[in-house]
Short mmCIF file of C-alpha atoms in Angstrom, two decimals:
data_model
loop_
_atom_site.label_atom_id
_atom_site.label_comp_id
_atom_site.label_asym_id
_atom_site.label_seq_id
_atom_site.Cartn_x
_atom_site.Cartn_y
_atom_site.Cartn_z
CA MET A 1 -12.17 13.82 7.30
CA LEU A 2 -15.60 12.05 7.61
CA THR A 3 -16.04 13.72 10.79
CA ARG A 4 -15.44 16.81 9.54
CA PHE A 5 -18.00 16.23 7.24
CA LEU A 6 -20.93 15.06 9.74
CA ARG A 7 -19.98 18.20 12.12
CA GLY A 8 -20.67 20.30 9.47
CA GLN A 9 -23.64 18.76 8.61
CA ALA A 10 -24.68 18.79 12.08
CA LEU A 11 -23.84 22.53 12.40
CA ILE A 12 -25.93 23.71 9.53
CA ARG A 13 -28.88 21.80 11.18
CA SER A 14 -28.13 23.55 13.83
CA SER A 15 -27.81 27.12 13.15
CA ILE A 16 -31.54 26.50 11.00
CA SER A 17 -33.34 24.86 13.69
CA ALA A 18 -32.05 27.93 16.28
CA ALA A 19 -32.84 30.17 13.63
CA ALA A 20 -36.50 28.93 13.11
CA ALA A 21 -36.88 29.37 17.34
CA ALA A 22 -35.76 32.88 17.51
CA GLN A 23 -37.63 34.90 14.78
CA PRO A 24 -40.14 32.11 12.73
CA GLN A 25 -41.60 34.82 10.36
CA GLN A 26 -38.60 35.77 9.23
CA LEU A 27 -37.65 32.43 8.14
CA LEU A 28 -40.97 31.98 6.94
CA ARG A 29 -40.13 35.15 4.33
CA ALA A 30 -36.59 33.17 3.67
CA SER A 31 -36.20 33.31 -0.51
CA THR A 32 -36.76 29.68 -2.06
CA THR A 33 -32.90 30.47 -3.28
CA THR A 34 -31.64 30.12 -0.20
CA THR A 35 -33.77 26.89 0.77
CA THR A 36 -32.79 25.07 -2.23
CA THR A 37 -28.97 25.95 -1.07
CA LEU A 38 -29.17 24.66 2.19
CA GLN A 39 -30.67 21.50 0.71
CA GLN A 40 -27.91 21.46 -1.86
CA GLN A 41 -25.49 21.61 0.84
CA PHE A 42 -27.24 18.86 2.79
CA ASN A 43 -27.06 16.66 -0.52
CA LYS A 44 -23.41 16.63 -0.64
CA PHE A 45 -22.55 16.43 3.00
CA ASP A 46 -25.21 12.78 2.44
CA ASN A 47 -23.47 11.99 -1.18
CA LYS A 48 -20.11 12.48 0.60
CA GLN A 49 -21.25 10.24 3.74
CA ALA A 50 -21.61 7.80 1.41
CA SER A 51 -18.86 7.95 -0.60
CA PHE A 52 -17.36 7.00 2.17
CA ARG A 53 -18.89 4.14 3.61
CA GLY A 54 -18.96 3.19 0.29
CA MET A 55 -15.21 3.05 -0.30
CA SER A 56 -14.85 1.31 3.71
CA SER A 57 -17.39 -1.94 2.46
CA GLU A 58 -15.23 -2.14 -0.72
CA ALA A 59 -12.28 -1.80 0.78
CA ASP A 60 -13.33 -5.57 2.71
CA GLN A 61 -14.72 -7.14 -0.30
CA ILE A 62 -12.48 -9.64 -2.15
CA ARG A 63 -11.90 -8.01 -5.90
CA LYS A 64 -12.30 -10.68 -8.79
CA GLY A 65 -10.24 -9.79 -11.40
CA LEU A 66 -8.59 -6.30 -12.37
CA VAL A 67 -11.94 -4.98 -12.90
CA GLY A 68 -11.89 -0.95 -11.16
CA VAL A 69 -8.92 -1.72 -9.70
CA LEU A 70 -6.53 1.47 -10.36
CA ALA A 71 -3.90 -0.14 -7.85
CA ASP A 72 -2.46 -2.84 -5.27
CA LYS A 73 -0.34 -4.97 -3.54
CA SER A 74 1.70 -7.37 -5.20
CA ALA A 75 4.49 -9.52 -4.60
CA VAL A 76 5.89 -10.09 -7.60
CA SER A 77 7.01 -6.41 -8.82
CA THR A 78 7.26 -2.48 -7.87
CA VAL A 79 6.47 0.18 -9.49
CA GLY A 80 7.70 3.98 -9.83
CA ARG A 81 8.29 2.96 -5.79
CA LYS A 82 10.95 6.34 -4.84
CA ASP A 83 14.49 5.56 -5.07
CA VAL A 84 13.89 2.15 -6.59
CA GLY A 85 11.77 2.00 -9.69
CA LEU A 86 10.98 -1.30 -11.57
CA THR A 87 11.86 -4.15 -9.34
CA TYR A 88 11.06 -7.68 -9.98
CA ARG A 89 10.44 -10.15 -7.44
CA GLY A 90 12.88 -7.47 -5.46
CA TYR A 91 15.44 -7.26 -7.89
CA ARG A 92 16.46 -4.56 -10.07
CA ILE A 93 14.99 -4.59 -13.31
CA GLU A 94 18.30 -3.29 -14.56
CA ASP A 95 20.26 -5.58 -12.53
CA LEU A 96 17.75 -8.49 -14.19
CA ALA A 97 19.00 -7.53 -17.70
CA LYS A 98 22.82 -7.56 -16.71
CA GLU A 99 23.07 -11.08 -15.31
CA CYS A 100 20.18 -13.17 -16.16
CA GLU A 101 18.38 -14.55 -19.32
CA PHE A 102 14.59 -14.34 -20.18
CA GLU A 103 14.33 -18.00 -18.56
CA ASP A 104 15.59 -16.83 -15.00
CA VAL A 105 13.81 -14.13 -14.70
CA LEU A 106 9.93 -17.01 -15.84
CA HIS A 107 11.24 -18.95 -13.39
CA LEU A 108 11.85 -15.87 -11.10
CA LEU A 109 8.59 -14.56 -11.75
CA THR A 110 6.51 -17.51 -12.17
CA ARG A 111 8.30 -19.71 -8.96
CA GLY A 112 9.63 -16.63 -7.13
CA HIS A 113 13.13 -17.46 -6.79
CA LEU A 114 15.97 -16.98 -9.08
CA PRO A 115 16.49 -21.26 -10.79
CA SER A 116 19.74 -23.22 -9.78
CA PRO A 117 21.30 -24.92 -12.12
CA ALA A 118 18.93 -27.54 -11.96
CA GLU A 119 15.98 -26.20 -12.08
CA ARG A 120 17.51 -23.70 -14.94
CA ALA A 121 18.26 -27.08 -16.97
CA ALA A 122 14.61 -28.40 -15.61
CA LEU A 123 12.92 -25.40 -17.17
CA GLN A 124 14.76 -25.22 -20.81
CA GLU A 125 13.62 -29.12 -20.93
CA ARG A 126 10.05 -27.98 -20.58
CA LEU A 127 10.24 -25.23 -22.54
CA VAL A 128 11.79 -27.44 -25.67
CA ALA A 129 9.48 -29.98 -25.08
CA GLY A 130 6.36 -26.83 -25.06
CA ARG A 131 7.81 -26.06 -28.90
CA HIS A 132 5.79 -29.46 -30.68
CA LEU A 133 2.94 -28.06 -32.39
CA PRO A 134 0.26 -31.00 -32.96
CA SER A 135 -1.17 -31.37 -36.46
CA GLU A 136 -3.78 -29.50 -35.74
CA VAL A 137 -2.97 -26.83 -34.81
CA LYS A 138 -0.58 -26.53 -38.05
CA THR A 139 -3.69 -26.92 -40.28
CA VAL A 140 -5.64 -23.82 -38.16
CA LEU A 141 -2.87 -21.48 -38.80
CA GLU A 142 -2.64 -22.39 -42.62
CA GLN A 143 -6.40 -21.80 -42.45
CA MET A 144 -5.41 -18.21 -41.00
CA PRO A 145 -5.10 -15.63 -44.06
CA ALA A 146 -1.91 -14.07 -44.25
CA SER A 147 -3.51 -10.53 -43.29
CA ALA A 148 -4.02 -11.59 -40.07
CA HIS A 149 -2.53 -10.16 -37.39
CA PRO A 150 -0.20 -11.84 -34.74
CA MET A 151 -2.26 -11.39 -31.89
CA ASP A 152 -5.20 -12.92 -33.14
CA VAL A 153 -3.17 -16.39 -35.04
CA LEU A 154 -2.12 -16.76 -30.94
CA ARG A 155 -5.12 -16.69 -29.20
CA THR A 156 -6.95 -19.07 -31.93
CA GLY A 157 -3.54 -21.56 -31.72
CA CYS A 158 -3.65 -20.98 -28.35
CA SER A 159 -7.48 -22.01 -28.12
CA VAL A 160 -7.15 -25.09 -30.64
CA LEU A 161 -4.17 -26.10 -28.28
CA GLY A 162 -6.87 -25.67 -25.35
CA THR A 163 -8.68 -27.70 -26.59
CA LEU A 164 -6.37 -30.99 -27.45
CA GLU A 165 -4.32 -30.30 -24.16
CA PRO A 166 -7.31 -29.78 -22.02
CA GLU A 167 -6.10 -28.00 -18.27
CA GLU A 168 -6.53 -30.24 -15.76
CA VAL A 169 -6.52 -27.75 -13.15
CA ASP A 170 -8.24 -27.56 -9.50
CA ASN A 171 -9.64 -24.74 -9.57
CA VAL A 172 -10.41 -24.82 -5.98
CA LYS A 173 -6.82 -25.77 -5.25
CA MET A 174 -5.06 -23.92 -7.22
CA VAL A 175 -5.55 -21.11 -5.03
CA LYS A 176 -2.06 -22.06 -2.78
CA GLU A 177 -1.17 -24.92 -5.31
CA HIS A 178 0.06 -22.63 -8.52
CA GLU A 179 2.18 -25.81 -10.07
CA ALA A 180 0.04 -26.68 -12.31
CA VAL A 181 -1.12 -23.11 -13.02
CA ILE A 182 2.72 -22.63 -13.99
CA ARG A 183 3.70 -25.70 -16.88
CA ILE A 184 0.82 -24.41 -19.03
CA GLY A 185 2.07 -20.83 -18.89
CA GLU A 186 5.30 -22.81 -19.49
CA ARG A 187 3.74 -24.73 -22.23
CA LEU A 188 2.44 -22.25 -24.17
CA MET A 189 5.90 -20.15 -23.86
CA GLY A 190 7.67 -23.20 -25.90
CA SER A 191 5.08 -22.93 -28.43
CA PHE A 192 4.31 -19.11 -29.44
CA GLY A 193 7.22 -18.61 -31.39
CA PRO A 194 6.99 -22.30 -33.32
CA MET A 195 3.15 -20.90 -33.87
CA ILE A 196 3.68 -17.62 -34.71
CA LEU A 197 6.31 -18.37 -37.77
CA TYR A 198 4.68 -21.54 -38.75
CA TRP A 199 1.98 -19.25 -39.82
CA TYR A 200 4.06 -16.64 -41.06
CA HIS A 201 6.54 -18.74 -43.28
CA PHE A 202 3.48 -20.51 -44.70
CA HIS A 203 2.12 -17.56 -45.90
CA ASN A 204 4.94 -15.32 -46.99
CA SER A 205 7.71 -18.41 -47.80
CA GLY A 206 5.07 -20.14 -50.93
CA GLY A 207 3.45 -22.74 -48.58
CA LEU A 208 6.79 -23.69 -46.21
CA ARG A 209 5.58 -26.33 -43.86
CA LEU A 210 7.88 -25.14 -41.08
CA ASP A 211 9.95 -27.88 -39.25
CA ALA A 212 11.07 -26.74 -36.51
CA SER A 213 12.98 -29.64 -35.35
CA GLN A 214 15.47 -28.65 -38.17
CA TYR A 215 16.92 -25.77 -37.18
CA LEU A 216 16.68 -25.73 -33.45
CA THR A 217 18.94 -27.18 -30.77
CA PRO A 218 17.96 -28.85 -26.78
CA LYS A 219 20.16 -25.64 -26.08
CA ASP A 220 18.17 -22.99 -27.85
CA SER A 221 16.83 -20.42 -25.32
CA LEU A 222 13.67 -18.84 -26.13
CA SER A 223 14.66 -15.46 -28.02
CA GLN A 224 16.95 -18.10 -30.53
CA THR A 225 14.25 -20.59 -31.05
CA PHE A 226 12.75 -16.96 -32.59
CA LEU A 227 15.24 -15.90 -34.49
CA LYS A 228 16.75 -18.93 -35.68
CA LEU A 229 12.85 -20.05 -36.96
CA LEU A 230 12.69 -16.23 -38.54
CA PHE A 231 15.43 -16.94 -40.50
#
């Protein structure tokens, strides 16, 4: 496509040069409108050339974050691919929903494969440990208004938890070594259910300070944890 634009530009310029050599007086009498039109065509080609150069240079750049990224390659999932649909790590979402629990898919997404029985048990232990809410977090949740949006509650609770449990992540090693980052995600996954429900019950159950340990067992999944604490 870029080659066609270059050829078109060269053709227009050569035509003008030929006309000027053969009929100089007639060219001088050409209307201002014609000259303006030709200049507009030049500008259009120049802009498209610049656009193509920009696309080439952007492709060679490393994108940071998702600003300006409409679509990109990913090893995590496919979306809308013909005859494939939505997949996670190569597994069809319909098969995962039928055969796996949420924690299995969590392990698949973060670690790249479905867990073995030992890996599943270890993940469950970490999620159970993540249920614990420090007293400082509970105090902040009590201070937040009952009218607050639940997402704002979780965002604030997450920020407070982060100050109490600072991330010990080496940003240089993080590119290749993901374990520390995954553990942070698992901590948050375990805490978000008890966090939002502690806030909910405090403001809707007469100031009840929810003690999650009274209602839960080590075998409860994330969904069971949420439902048991909700009712």
